[in-house]
Amino acid sequence: MLFPVLFTLLLAPTAQAAGADAALQRFVDEVRTLSARFEQVQTDEDGEVLARRAGTFELQRPGRFRWAYDAPYEQLMICDGQRIWNYEPDLAQVTVRDAAEVLSGTPAALLAQGGGALDRNFIIESGSADRGADLVRLKPRSNDADFRLIELWLAKGVPQRMRFVDALGGSSDIRFSAVRTGISLPAERFRFTPPKGAEVIDAGVSP
């Protein structure tokens, strides 16, 4: 599942170099809320397109996000800070998981995990700037990770694009547009109540 790869960046302030590292630190220090549209393209190891999807993303630190696909079909994931709810309307099915367990050690550290998680979990490198966006490359320190590279492009301290390569060589490329930061987001956006009649699957959530 791609969802856990896309959310959370809450990093304790640390000294950073210029360039891409500085752009990453600016995002960490200054952005508390964010909303954007996104387009996602998933390819296999040969570059063949497997899927194209689009939707909206909202982030509220610490640790809350809303990731909603609206094309070609609907799917919703909400993290309320403790649990992650994944709702698939076509299946009338809701899966709920413990947020800390799902996000721990994943690229999710890029957009809701804190306290120096990036330094502990990734080797961070600066790449070349592209059209005004600074590139940061992150490689997992663990040999057991199911991905081998994350690339994040930031312009003016906000994400413009994110690409990650899995262990088999396939990749997912996500491009953000209409990015807004410092906005007011109602608390209800990050709460979820299973619709009446939907099957709820508890995937290891503690009572």
CSV table of C-alpha atoms in Angstrom, one decimal:
chain,number,residue,atom,x,y,z
A,1,MET,CA,0.0,0.0,0.0
A,2,LEU,CA,1.3,3.4,-1.0
A,3,PHE,CA,-0.4,5.5,1.7
A,4,PRO,CA,2.1,5.3,4.5
A,5,VAL,CA,4.8,6.5,2.2
A,6,LEU,CA,3.3,10.0,1.9
A,7,PHE,CA,2.8,11.7,5.1
A,8,THR,CA,4.5,13.6,7.9
A,9,LEU,CA,7.6,15.6,8.5
A,10,LEU,CA,7.9,16.9,12.0
A,11,LEU,CA,11.6,17.1,12.8
A,12,ALA,CA,13.3,18.6,15.8
A,13,PRO,CA,15.3,21.7,14.7
A,14,THR,CA,19.0,20.9,13.9
A,15,ALA,CA,21.8,22.7,12.2
A,16,GLN,CA,21.6,22.2,8.4
A,17,ALA,CA,23.8,23.1,5.5
A,18,ALA,CA,22.7,25.5,2.7
A,19,GLY,CA,20.7,24.5,-0.4
A,20,ALA,CA,18.4,21.5,-0.2
A,21,ASP,CA,19.0,20.8,3.5
A,22,ALA,CA,18.1,24.4,4.3
A,23,ALA,CA,14.9,24.1,2.2
A,24,LEU,CA,14.0,20.9,4.2
A,25,GLN,CA,14.7,22.7,7.5
A,26,ARG,CA,12.6,25.6,6.4
A,27,PHE,CA,9.7,23.2,5.8
A,28,VAL,CA,10.2,21.6,9.2
A,29,ASP,CA,10.4,24.9,11.1
A,30,GLU,CA,7.8,27.0,9.3
A,31,VAL,CA,5.0,24.9,7.9
A,32,ARG,CA,2.3,23.8,10.5
A,33,THR,CA,-0.6,23.3,8.1
A,34,LEU,CA,-0.7,22.5,4.3
A,35,SER,CA,-3.2,21.6,1.6
A,36,ALA,CA,-2.5,20.7,-2.0
A,37,ARG,CA,-3.8,18.8,-5.0
A,38,PHE,CA,-1.6,15.9,-6.3
A,39,GLU,CA,-1.1,13.7,-9.3
A,40,GLN,CA,0.5,10.3,-8.8
A,41,VAL,CA,2.1,8.0,-11.4
A,42,GLN,CA,3.2,4.5,-10.5
A,43,THR,CA,5.6,2.7,-12.7
A,44,ASP,CA,7.3,-0.7,-12.7
A,45,GLU,CA,11.1,-1.4,-12.9
A,46,ASP,CA,10.9,-1.1,-16.7
A,47,GLY,CA,9.3,2.3,-16.6
A,48,GLU,CA,5.9,1.0,-17.7
A,49,VAL,CA,3.0,3.0,-16.2
A,50,LEU,CA,0.9,0.8,-13.8
A,51,ALA,CA,-1.5,3.5,-12.5
A,52,ARG,CA,-2.4,7.1,-12.5
A,53,ARG,CA,-4.3,8.7,-9.6
A,54,ALA,CA,-5.2,12.1,-8.3
A,55,GLY,CA,-6.7,13.8,-5.3
A,56,THR,CA,-6.1,16.1,-2.4
A,57,PHE,CA,-3.7,16.2,0.6
A,58,GLU,CA,-4.1,18.1,3.9
A,59,LEU,CA,-1.6,18.2,6.7
A,60,GLN,CA,-1.8,19.5,10.3
A,61,ARG,CA,1.1,19.1,12.6
A,62,PRO,CA,1.7,17.2,14.7
A,63,GLY,CA,0.8,13.9,13.0
A,64,ARG,CA,-2.6,14.6,11.4
A,65,PHE,CA,-3.3,14.2,7.7
A,66,ARG,CA,-6.0,13.6,5.2
A,67,TRP,CA,-5.1,11.9,1.8
A,68,ALA,CA,-8.1,11.6,-0.5
A,69,TYR,CA,-8.1,10.1,-4.0
A,70,ASP,CA,-10.8,11.3,-6.2
A,71,ALA,CA,-9.7,9.9,-9.6
A,72,PRO,CA,-10.1,7.4,-11.2
A,73,TYR,CA,-12.0,6.2,-8.1
A,74,GLU,CA,-12.4,7.4,-4.5
A,75,GLN,CA,-10.4,6.3,-1.5
A,76,LEU,CA,-9.8,8.1,1.7
A,77,MET,CA,-7.1,7.9,4.4
A,78,ILE,CA,-7.2,9.9,7.6
A,79,CYS,CA,-4.7,10.0,10.4
A,80,ASP,CA,-6.1,11.5,13.6
A,81,GLY,CA,-2.7,11.4,15.4
A,82,GLN,CA,-3.2,8.0,16.9
A,83,ARG,CA,-5.0,5.9,14.3
A,84,ILE,CA,-5.0,5.7,10.5
A,85,TRP,CA,-8.4,5.1,8.9
A,86,ASN,CA,-8.5,3.8,5.3
A,87,TYR,CA,-11.9,3.9,3.7
A,88,GLU,CA,-12.7,2.4,0.3
A,89,PRO,CA,-16.3,3.4,-0.6
A,90,ASP,CA,-16.5,0.9,-3.5
A,91,LEU,CA,-16.0,-2.0,-1.1
A,92,ALA,CA,-17.8,-0.4,1.8
A,93,GLN,CA,-14.8,-1.3,3.9
A,94,VAL,CA,-12.8,0.6,6.5
A,95,THR,CA,-9.4,-0.6,7.8
A,96,VAL,CA,-8.0,1.0,11.0
A,97,ARG,CA,-4.4,0.7,12.2
A,98,ASP,CA,-2.1,2.1,14.8
A,99,ALA,CA,-0.5,5.2,13.4
A,100,ALA,CA,2.9,4.9,15.1
A,101,GLU,CA,3.2,1.3,14.0
A,102,VAL,CA,2.3,2.0,10.4
A,103,LEU,CA,4.5,5.1,10.0
A,104,SER,CA,7.5,4.0,11.9
A,105,GLY,CA,10.7,3.7,9.8
A,106,THR,CA,8.9,4.5,6.5
A,107,PRO,CA,9.2,7.5,4.2
A,108,ALA,CA,6.2,8.8,6.1
A,109,ALA,CA,8.9,10.4,8.2
A,110,LEU,CA,9.0,12.9,5.4
A,111,LEU,CA,5.6,14.4,5.9
A,112,ALA,CA,4.5,13.1,10.4
A,113,GLN,CA,7.2,11.7,12.6
A,114,GLY,CA,9.4,13.7,14.8
A,115,GLY,CA,12.3,14.0,17.2
A,116,GLY,CA,15.1,13.5,14.7
A,117,ALA,CA,13.5,10.5,12.9
A,118,LEU,CA,15.0,11.5,9.6
A,119,ASP,CA,18.6,11.5,10.9
A,120,ARG,CA,18.0,8.1,12.6
A,121,ASN,CA,16.3,6.5,9.6
A,122,PHE,CA,17.9,8.1,6.5
A,123,ILE,CA,21.1,9.2,4.9
A,124,ILE,CA,20.3,12.7,3.7
A,125,GLU,CA,21.9,14.1,0.5
A,126,SER,CA,21.5,17.3,-1.5
A,127,GLY,CA,20.8,17.1,-5.2
A,128,SER,CA,20.7,19.6,-8.0
A,129,ALA,CA,18.1,22.4,-8.1
A,130,ASP,CA,15.4,22.1,-10.8
A,131,ARG,CA,13.3,25.0,-11.9
A,132,GLY,CA,13.7,26.8,-8.6
A,133,ALA,CA,13.1,23.7,-6.5
A,134,ASP,CA,15.8,22.2,-4.3
A,135,LEU,CA,16.2,18.4,-4.3
A,136,VAL,CA,16.8,16.3,-1.2
A,137,ARG,CA,17.6,12.6,-1.5
A,138,LEU,CA,17.0,10.2,1.4
A,139,LYS,CA,18.3,6.7,1.5
A,140,PRO,CA,17.2,4.3,4.3
A,141,ARG,CA,19.8,3.2,6.8
A,142,SER,CA,18.1,-0.1,7.3
A,143,ASN,CA,18.8,-3.0,4.9
A,144,ASP,CA,15.3,-4.3,5.6
A,145,ALA,CA,13.5,-1.3,4.1
A,146,ASP,CA,11.0,-2.0,1.3
A,147,PHE,CA,12.2,1.1,-0.6
A,148,ARG,CA,15.7,2.2,-1.5
A,149,LEU,CA,15.4,5.9,-2.4
A,150,ILE,CA,13.2,8.9,-1.7
A,151,GLU,CA,13.5,12.2,-3.6
A,152,LEU,CA,11.8,15.3,-2.4
A,153,TRP,CA,11.8,18.7,-4.3
A,154,LEU,CA,11.0,21.8,-2.2
A,155,ALA,CA,10.5,25.4,-3.4
A,156,LYS,CA,10.2,28.3,-1.0
A,157,GLY,CA,10.0,25.8,1.8
A,158,VAL,CA,7.1,23.6,0.6
A,159,PRO,CA,7.0,20.3,-1.3
A,160,GLN,CA,6.5,20.4,-5.0
A,161,ARG,CA,7.2,16.8,-5.9
A,162,MET,CA,8.0,13.5,-4.2
A,163,ARG,CA,9.4,10.3,-5.8
A,164,PHE,CA,10.3,7.1,-4.2
A,165,VAL,CA,11.9,3.9,-5.6
A,166,ASP,CA,10.9,0.5,-4.1
A,167,ALA,CA,13.2,-2.4,-3.5
A,168,LEU,CA,12.3,-4.0,-6.9
A,169,GLY,CA,13.0,-0.8,-8.9
A,170,GLY,CA,9.5,0.4,-9.3
A,171,SER,CA,8.7,4.0,-8.5
A,172,SER,CA,5.8,6.3,-7.5
A,173,ASP,CA,6.1,10.0,-8.6
A,174,ILE,CA,3.8,12.5,-6.9
A,175,ARG,CA,3.5,16.1,-8.0
A,176,PHE,CA,1.8,18.7,-5.9
A,177,SER,CA,-0.1,21.7,-7.1
A,178,ALA,CA,-2.1,24.6,-5.6
A,179,VAL,CA,0.0,24.2,-2.5
A,180,ARG,CA,-1.2,26.4,0.4
A,181,THR,CA,0.4,26.7,3.9
A,182,GLY,CA,-0.4,28.5,7.1
A,183,ILE,CA,-4.2,28.0,6.5
A,184,SER,CA,-6.9,27.2,9.0
A,185,LEU,CA,-8.0,23.5,8.8
A,186,PRO,CA,-11.1,22.5,10.8
A,187,ALA,CA,-10.4,19.7,13.3
A,188,GLU,CA,-13.2,17.6,11.8
A,189,ARG,CA,-11.1,17.2,8.6
A,190,PHE,CA,-8.9,14.8,10.6
A,191,ARG,CA,-11.6,12.8,12.3
A,192,PHE,CA,-13.3,9.8,10.9
A,193,THR,CA,-16.5,8.0,11.7
A,194,PRO,CA,-17.1,4.8,9.7
A,195,PRO,CA,-20.2,5.1,7.5
A,196,LYS,CA,-23.3,3.1,8.5
A,197,GLY,CA,-23.1,-0.4,7.0
A,198,ALA,CA,-19.4,-0.3,6.3
A,199,GLU,CA,-17.3,-3.3,7.3
A,200,VAL,CA,-14.6,-2.2,9.8
A,201,ILE,CA,-11.4,-4.2,10.0
A,202,ASP,CA,-9.3,-3.7,13.1
A,203,ALA,CA,-5.7,-4.4,12.0
A,204,GLY,CA,-4.0,-4.5,15.3
A,205,VAL,CA,-5.3,-1.4,17.0
A,206,SER,CA,-5.0,-1.4,20.8
A,207,PRO,CA,-8.3,-0.8,22.7
